[in-house]
Amino acid sequence: QCVTTLEGHENEVKSVAWAPSGTLLATCSRDKSVWVWEVDEEEEYECVSVLNSHTQDVKHVVWHPNQELLASASYDDTVKLYHEEEDDWVCCATLEGHESTVWSVAFDRSGERLASCSDDKTVRIWRRYKPGNEEGVACSGTDPTWKCVCNLSGYHTRTIYDVAWCHLTGALATACGDDAIRIFEESASSDPQQPTFGLAAHLVLCPNSRAVTLHCSASVLRTSVEAEPSRKKRPRVSFSRHISLMARAVFPVSFLE
């Protein structure tokens, strides 16, 4: 049942996200604002902060996996980060570099890196550097600096609408306007300061059927994902006899055999 309706935004609400504690809810809107709501034990919701740091509509919000740190993506081509300071929420960092709308952001398992995807057809990986870091990255006061350490370009032909970081395998997935889903994996010998990611799998929807073709970089293999008419909500996958270990690493529990 619907326990409450939160009102206050002046235009379309684009995204919502719970903080890890479950006591904070973030919302963002086409009205260019990010709202932080607090919920108590009686399920009473109170808006504790309205953040107007973006200059255009806000597309997506996401929380850090184990801290009360909030990130937002916007039509103004930036990513912004927020934390609580002296009983109020403030913008503590602005990540610039994308050349068009940033549609989505995602933290990795550690929360030390953030992925962002954009209308400019690229995915950027940002890393957090704390004051006094060994790498010598400059920080302002006690706030950490987020630096772009990797730019994945040339893989997508249209807008990248969403990005998701698997907290189990470390794989990075993207959803693109060219009708494809791509899976990237970080090289084992990758330098943390300049990580390299390779395309591990490329899923393409076949337009005239209920099939998805999976291309794995480990070998030239294809497999189809066919949704049976009676089980459309639970696709059954028929893996080829010699499906590569790469595909199993990327999808450890996602598919049925």
PDB file of C-alpha atoms in Angstrom, residues 12-214:
ATOM      1  CA  GLU A  12       8.937  15.888 -13.308  1.00  0.00           C
ATOM      2  CA  VAL A  13      10.755  13.801 -10.694  1.00  0.00           C
ATOM      3  CA  LYS A  14      13.443  11.898 -12.597  1.00  0.00           C
ATOM      4  CA  SER A  15      15.111   9.643 -10.015  1.00  0.00           C
ATOM      5  CA  VAL A  16      14.944   8.459  -6.395  1.00  0.00           C
ATOM      6  CA  ALA A  17      17.541   6.644  -4.267  1.00  0.00           C
ATOM      7  CA  TRP A  18      17.749   5.324  -0.699  1.00  0.00           C
ATOM      8  CA  ALA A  19      20.853   5.901   1.401  1.00  0.00           C
ATOM      9  CA  PRO A  20      22.491   2.711   2.777  1.00  0.00           C
ATOM     10  CA  SER A  21      21.112   3.504   6.250  1.00  0.00           C
ATOM     11  CA  GLY A  22      17.549   3.532   4.948  1.00  0.00           C
ATOM     12  CA  THR A  23      16.851   6.772   6.817  1.00  0.00           C
ATOM     13  CA  LEU A  24      17.513   9.135   3.902  1.00  0.00           C
ATOM     14  CA  LEU A  25      15.882   9.342   0.507  1.00  0.00           C
ATOM     15  CA  ALA A  26      17.202  11.504  -2.334  1.00  0.00           C
ATOM     16  CA  THR A  27      15.032  12.752  -5.194  1.00  0.00           C
ATOM     17  CA  CYS A  28      15.866  14.830  -8.248  1.00  0.00           C
ATOM     18  CA  SER A  29      13.772  16.679 -10.748  1.00  0.00           C
ATOM     19  CA  ARG A  30      13.479  18.600 -13.964  1.00  0.00           C
ATOM     20  CA  ASP A  31      13.100  21.651 -11.708  1.00  0.00           C
ATOM     21  CA  LYS A  32      16.949  21.543 -11.391  1.00  0.00           C
ATOM     22  CA  SER A  33      16.896  20.575  -7.715  1.00  0.00           C
ATOM     23  CA  VAL A  34      17.941  17.633  -5.541  1.00  0.00           C
ATOM     24  CA  TRP A  35      15.946  17.026  -2.358  1.00  0.00           C
ATOM     25  CA  VAL A  36      17.075  15.028   0.660  1.00  0.00           C
ATOM     26  CA  TRP A  37      14.275  13.522   2.779  1.00  0.00           C
ATOM     27  CA  GLU A  38      14.649  12.007   6.236  1.00  0.00           C
ATOM     28  CA  VAL A  39      12.371   9.233   7.479  1.00  0.00           C
ATOM     29  CA  ASP A  40      11.900   8.376  11.152  1.00  0.00           C
ATOM     30  CA  GLU A  41      10.747   5.181  12.872  1.00  0.00           C
ATOM     31  CA  GLU A  42       7.100   6.188  12.432  1.00  0.00           C
ATOM     32  CA  GLU A  43       7.670   6.480   8.666  1.00  0.00           C
ATOM     33  CA  GLU A  44       7.247  10.229   8.804  1.00  0.00           C
ATOM     34  CA  TYR A  45       9.128  11.960   5.980  1.00  0.00           C
ATOM     35  CA  GLU A  46      10.659  15.402   6.281  1.00  0.00           C
ATOM     36  CA  CYS A  47      12.608  17.311   3.645  1.00  0.00           C
ATOM     37  CA  VAL A  48      15.874  18.261   5.347  1.00  0.00           C
ATOM     38  CA  SER A  49      17.569  19.949   2.392  1.00  0.00           C
ATOM     39  CA  VAL A  50      16.862  21.356  -1.067  1.00  0.00           C
ATOM     40  CA  LEU A  51      20.004  21.536  -3.193  1.00  0.00           C
ATOM     41  CA  ASN A  52      20.013  23.905  -6.152  1.00  0.00           C
ATOM     42  CA  SER A  53      23.574  23.408  -7.365  1.00  0.00           C
ATOM     43  CA  HIS A  54      22.705  22.341 -10.919  1.00  0.00           C
ATOM     44  CA  THR A  55      21.767  24.868 -13.609  1.00  0.00           C
ATOM     45  CA  GLN A  56      19.653  22.412 -15.639  1.00  0.00           C
ATOM     46  CA  ASP A  57      17.357  19.464 -14.927  1.00  0.00           C
ATOM     47  CA  VAL A  58      18.784  16.652 -12.818  1.00  0.00           C
ATOM     48  CA  LYS A  59      18.600  13.197 -14.382  1.00  0.00           C
ATOM     49  CA  HIS A  60      19.853  10.785 -11.727  1.00  0.00           C
ATOM     50  CA  VAL A  61      20.837  10.464  -8.069  1.00  0.00           C
ATOM     51  CA  VAL A  62      22.791   7.708  -6.319  1.00  0.00           C
ATOM     52  CA  TRP A  63      24.244   7.194  -2.840  1.00  0.00           C
ATOM     53  CA  HIS A  64      27.718   6.056  -1.899  1.00  0.00           C
ATOM     54  CA  PRO A  65      27.577   2.340  -0.917  1.00  0.00           C
ATOM     55  CA  ASN A  66      28.624   2.863   2.714  1.00  0.00           C
ATOM     56  CA  GLN A  67      28.706   6.602   3.406  1.00  0.00           C
ATOM     57  CA  GLU A  68      26.184   9.412   3.392  1.00  0.00           C
ATOM     58  CA  LEU A  69      27.640  10.867   0.214  1.00  0.00           C
ATOM     59  CA  LEU A  70      25.257  11.661  -2.634  1.00  0.00           C
ATOM     60  CA  ALA A  71      25.979  12.060  -6.347  1.00  0.00           C
ATOM     61  CA  SER A  72      23.775  13.588  -9.038  1.00  0.00           C
ATOM     62  CA  ALA A  73      23.942  13.743 -12.844  1.00  0.00           C
ATOM     63  CA  SER A  74      22.520  16.605 -14.869  1.00  0.00           C
ATOM     64  CA  TYR A  75      21.615  18.119 -18.218  1.00  0.00           C
ATOM     65  CA  ASP A  76      24.207  20.816 -17.400  1.00  0.00           C
ATOM     66  CA  ASP A  77      26.958  18.271 -18.319  1.00  0.00           C
ATOM     67  CA  THR A  78      28.224  17.873 -14.751  1.00  0.00           C
ATOM     68  CA  VAL A  79      28.199  15.450 -11.838  1.00  0.00           C
ATOM     69  CA  LYS A  80      27.857  16.916  -8.357  1.00  0.00           C
ATOM     70  CA  LEU A  81      28.585  15.387  -4.964  1.00  0.00           C
ATOM     71  CA  TYR A  82      26.961  16.336  -1.655  1.00  0.00           C
ATOM     72  CA  HIS A  83      27.515  15.635   2.013  1.00  0.00           C
ATOM     73  CA  GLU A  84      26.113  16.874   5.300  1.00  0.00           C
ATOM     74  CA  GLU A  85      27.921  19.777   6.895  1.00  0.00           C
ATOM     75  CA  GLU A  86      26.803  21.564  10.064  1.00  0.00           C
ATOM     76  CA  ASP A  87      23.239  20.167   9.940  1.00  0.00           C
ATOM     77  CA  ASP A  88      22.764  21.014   6.272  1.00  0.00           C
ATOM     78  CA  TRP A  89      23.600  19.369   2.966  1.00  0.00           C
ATOM     79  CA  VAL A  90      26.100  21.109   0.703  1.00  0.00           C
ATOM     80  CA  CYS A  91      27.702  20.495  -2.681  1.00  0.00           C
ATOM     81  CA  CYS A  92      31.271  19.372  -1.960  1.00  0.00           C
ATOM     82  CA  ALA A  93      32.500  18.646  -5.502  1.00  0.00           C
ATOM     83  CA  THR A  94      31.638  19.297  -9.145  1.00  0.00           C
ATOM     84  CA  LEU A  95      32.967  16.853 -11.737  1.00  0.00           C
ATOM     85  CA  GLU A  96      33.423  18.432 -15.154  1.00  0.00           C
ATOM     86  CA  GLY A  97      34.620  16.864 -18.381  1.00  0.00           C
ATOM     87  CA  HIS A  98      31.606  15.497 -20.202  1.00  0.00           C
ATOM     88  CA  GLU A  99      30.628  17.503 -23.281  1.00  0.00           C
ATOM     89  CA  SER A 100      26.888  16.891 -23.047  1.00  0.00           C
ATOM     90  CA  THR A 101      24.133  15.684 -20.703  1.00  0.00           C
ATOM     91  CA  VAL A 102      25.224  13.273 -17.971  1.00  0.00           C
ATOM     92  CA  TRP A 103      22.460  10.682 -17.699  1.00  0.00           C
ATOM     93  CA  SER A 104      23.587   8.391 -14.913  1.00  0.00           C
ATOM     94  CA  VAL A 105      26.263   7.732 -12.294  1.00  0.00           C
ATOM     95  CA  ALA A 106      27.276   4.638 -10.295  1.00  0.00           C
ATOM     96  CA  PHE A 107      29.746   3.964  -7.472  1.00  0.00           C
ATOM     97  CA  ASP A 108      31.940   0.891  -7.439  1.00  0.00           C
ATOM     98  CA  ARG A 109      31.891  -1.528  -4.501  1.00  0.00           C
ATOM     99  CA  SER A 110      34.509   0.402  -2.514  1.00  0.00           C
ATOM    100  CA  GLY A 111      32.946   3.790  -3.168  1.00  0.00           C
ATOM    101  CA  GLU A 112      36.369   5.121  -4.127  1.00  0.00           C
ATOM    102  CA  ARG A 113      35.443   5.303  -7.806  1.00  0.00           C
ATOM    103  CA  LEU A 114      32.451   6.688  -9.644  1.00  0.00           C
ATOM    104  CA  ALA A 115      31.350   5.974 -13.220  1.00  0.00           C
ATOM    105  CA  SER A 116      29.359   8.502 -15.246  1.00  0.00           C
ATOM    106  CA  CYS A 117      27.771   8.154 -18.693  1.00  0.00           C
ATOM    107  CA  SER A 118      26.705  10.834 -21.100  1.00  0.00           C
ATOM    108  CA  ASP A 119      25.074  12.024 -24.264  1.00  0.00           C
ATOM    109  CA  ASP A 120      28.651  12.543 -25.531  1.00  0.00           C
ATOM    110  CA  LYS A 121      28.885   8.717 -25.978  1.00  0.00           C
ATOM    111  CA  THR A 122      31.561   8.265 -23.323  1.00  0.00           C
ATOM    112  CA  VAL A 123      31.871   6.712 -19.871  1.00  0.00           C
ATOM    113  CA  ARG A 124      34.200   8.429 -17.416  1.00  0.00           C
ATOM    114  CA  ILE A 125      35.724   6.819 -14.344  1.00  0.00           C
ATOM    115  CA  TRP A 126      36.444   9.189 -11.456  1.00  0.00           C
ATOM    116  CA  ARG A 127      38.633   8.342  -8.476  1.00  0.00           C
ATOM    117  CA  ARG A 128      38.580   9.942  -5.039  1.00  0.00           C
ATOM    118  CA  TYR A 129      41.854  11.316  -3.684  1.00  0.00           C
ATOM    119  CA  LYS A 130      41.934  12.307  -0.027  1.00  0.00           C
ATOM    120  CA  PRO A 131      44.063  15.157   1.372  1.00  0.00           C
ATOM    121  CA  GLY A 132      47.674  14.086   1.770  1.00  0.00           C
ATOM    122  CA  ASN A 133      47.361  11.301  -0.796  1.00  0.00           C
ATOM    123  CA  GLU A 134      50.576   9.594  -1.922  1.00  0.00           C
ATOM    124  CA  GLU A 135      49.887  10.401  -5.561  1.00  0.00           C
ATOM    125  CA  GLY A 136      50.250  14.124  -4.919  1.00  0.00           C
ATOM    126  CA  VAL A 137      46.818  15.081  -6.249  1.00  0.00           C
ATOM    127  CA  ALA A 138      45.942  18.518  -4.882  1.00  0.00           C
ATOM    128  CA  CYS A 139      42.948  18.817  -2.544  1.00  0.00           C
ATOM    129  CA  SER A 140      41.120  21.879  -1.299  1.00  0.00           C
ATOM    130  CA  GLY A 141      41.165  21.953   2.496  1.00  0.00           C
ATOM    131  CA  THR A 142      39.777  18.787   4.056  1.00  0.00           C
ATOM    132  CA  ASP A 143      37.607  17.851   1.065  1.00  0.00           C
ATOM    133  CA  PRO A 144      38.801  15.068  -1.236  1.00  0.00           C
ATOM    134  CA  THR A 145      39.347  15.617  -4.944  1.00  0.00           C
ATOM    135  CA  TRP A 146      37.620  13.499  -7.591  1.00  0.00           C
ATOM    136  CA  LYS A 147      39.798  13.079 -10.675  1.00  0.00           C
ATOM    137  CA  CYS A 148      38.906  11.472 -14.007  1.00  0.00           C
ATOM    138  CA  VAL A 149      41.313   8.536 -14.401  1.00  0.00           C
ATOM    139  CA  CYS A 150      39.738   6.801 -17.404  1.00  0.00           C
ATOM    140  CA  ASN A 151      37.616   7.788 -20.392  1.00  0.00           C
ATOM    141  CA  LEU A 152      35.878   4.955 -22.267  1.00  0.00           C
ATOM    142  CA  SER A 153      35.245   6.286 -25.758  1.00  0.00           C
ATOM    143  CA  GLY A 154      34.766   4.776 -29.193  1.00  0.00           C
ATOM    144  CA  TYR A 155      32.578   1.880 -28.025  1.00  0.00           C
ATOM    145  CA  HIS A 156      29.148   3.513 -28.235  1.00  0.00           C
ATOM    146  CA  THR A 157      27.538   5.118 -31.264  1.00  0.00           C
ATOM    147  CA  ARG A 158      24.711   6.941 -29.495  1.00  0.00           C
ATOM    148  CA  THR A 159      23.753   8.373 -26.108  1.00  0.00           C
ATOM    149  CA  ILE A 160      24.636   6.233 -23.084  1.00  0.00           C
ATOM    150  CA  TYR A 161      21.603   6.368 -20.817  1.00  0.00           C
ATOM    151  CA  ASP A 162      22.644   4.249 -17.858  1.00  0.00           C
ATOM    152  CA  VAL A 163      25.671   2.716 -16.214  1.00  0.00           C
ATOM    153  CA  ALA A 164      25.820   0.053 -13.486  1.00  0.00           C
ATOM    154  CA  TRP A 165      28.808  -1.238 -11.538  1.00  0.00           C
ATOM    155  CA  CYS A 166      28.558  -4.851 -10.338  1.00  0.00           C
ATOM    156  CA  HIS A 167      29.588  -5.005  -6.681  1.00  0.00           C
ATOM    157  CA  LEU A 168      30.217  -8.746  -6.999  1.00  0.00           C
ATOM    158  CA  THR A 169      32.479  -9.046 -10.062  1.00  0.00           C
ATOM    159  CA  GLY A 170      33.535  -5.431 -10.665  1.00  0.00           C
ATOM    160  CA  ALA A 171      32.088  -5.539 -14.188  1.00  0.00           C
ATOM    161  CA  LEU A 172      30.717  -2.302 -15.612  1.00  0.00           C
ATOM    162  CA  ALA A 173      27.534  -2.367 -17.737  1.00  0.00           C
ATOM    163  CA  THR A 174      26.172   0.366 -20.002  1.00  0.00           C
ATOM    164  CA  ALA A 175      22.798   0.903 -21.671  1.00  0.00           C
ATOM    165  CA  CYS A 176      22.997   2.726 -24.991  1.00  0.00           C
ATOM    166  CA  GLY A 177      20.683   4.354 -27.514  1.00  0.00           C
ATOM    167  CA  ASP A 178      22.145   2.103 -30.226  1.00  0.00           C
ATOM    168  CA  ASP A 179      20.020  -0.772 -28.820  1.00  0.00           C
ATOM    169  CA  ALA A 180      22.981  -2.520 -27.162  1.00  0.00           C
ATOM    170  CA  ILE A 181      24.188  -3.352 -23.671  1.00  0.00           C
ATOM    171  CA  ARG A 182      27.949  -3.509 -23.209  1.00  0.00           C
ATOM    172  CA  ILE A 183      29.918  -5.112 -20.386  1.00  0.00           C
ATOM    173  CA  PHE A 184      33.406  -3.867 -19.539  1.00  0.00           C
ATOM    174  CA  GLU A 185      36.008  -5.495 -17.320  1.00  0.00           C
ATOM    175  CA  GLU A 186      39.086  -3.900 -15.802  1.00  0.00           C
ATOM    176  CA  SER A 187      42.435  -5.356 -16.830  1.00  0.00           C
ATOM    177  CA  ALA A 188      44.099  -7.387 -14.066  1.00  0.00           C
ATOM    178  CA  SER A 189      47.367  -5.538 -14.676  1.00  0.00           C
ATOM    179  CA  SER A 190      45.651  -2.161 -14.736  1.00  0.00           C
ATOM    180  CA  ASP A 191      47.320   0.803 -13.013  1.00  0.00           C
ATOM    181  CA  PRO A 192      44.909   2.160 -10.346  1.00  0.00           C
ATOM    182  CA  GLN A 193      45.935   5.689 -11.338  1.00  0.00           C
ATOM    183  CA  GLN A 194      45.184   5.024 -15.019  1.00  0.00           C
ATOM    184  CA  PRO A 195      42.890   1.989 -15.146  1.00  0.00           C
ATOM    185  CA  THR A 196      42.171   0.260 -18.433  1.00  0.00           C
ATOM    186  CA  PHE A 197      38.859  -1.419 -19.232  1.00  0.00           C
ATOM    187  CA  GLY A 198      38.163  -3.840 -22.042  1.00  0.00           C
ATOM    188  CA  LEU A 199      34.892  -4.793 -23.697  1.00  0.00           C
ATOM    189  CA  ALA A 200      34.023  -8.205 -22.245  1.00  0.00           C
ATOM    190  CA  ALA A 201      30.562  -8.685 -23.767  1.00  0.00           C
ATOM    191  CA  HIS A 202      28.234  -6.947 -26.206  1.00  0.00           C
ATOM    192  CA  LEU A 203      24.518  -7.751 -26.084  1.00  0.00           C
ATOM    193  CA  VAL A 204      22.406  -6.773 -29.093  1.00  0.00           C
ATOM    194  CA  LEU A 205      18.648  -7.145 -29.441  1.00  0.00           C
ATOM    195  CA  CYS A 206      17.588  -8.862 -32.656  1.00  0.00           C
ATOM    196  CA  PRO A 207      14.836  -6.560 -33.980  1.00  0.00           C
ATOM    197  CA  ASN A 208      12.462  -9.192 -35.403  1.00  0.00           C
ATOM    198  CA  SER A 209      12.647 -11.813 -32.652  1.00  0.00           C
ATOM    199  CA  ARG A 210      12.762 -12.328 -28.907  1.00  0.00           C
ATOM    200  CA  ALA A 211      16.496 -12.982 -29.059  1.00  0.00           C
ATOM    201  CA  VAL A 212      19.589 -11.291 -27.763  1.00  0.00           C
ATOM    202  CA  THR A 213      22.989 -11.987 -29.298  1.00  0.00           C
ATOM    203  CA  LEU A 214      25.883 -12.059 -26.841  1.00  0.00           C
TER     204      LEU A 214
END
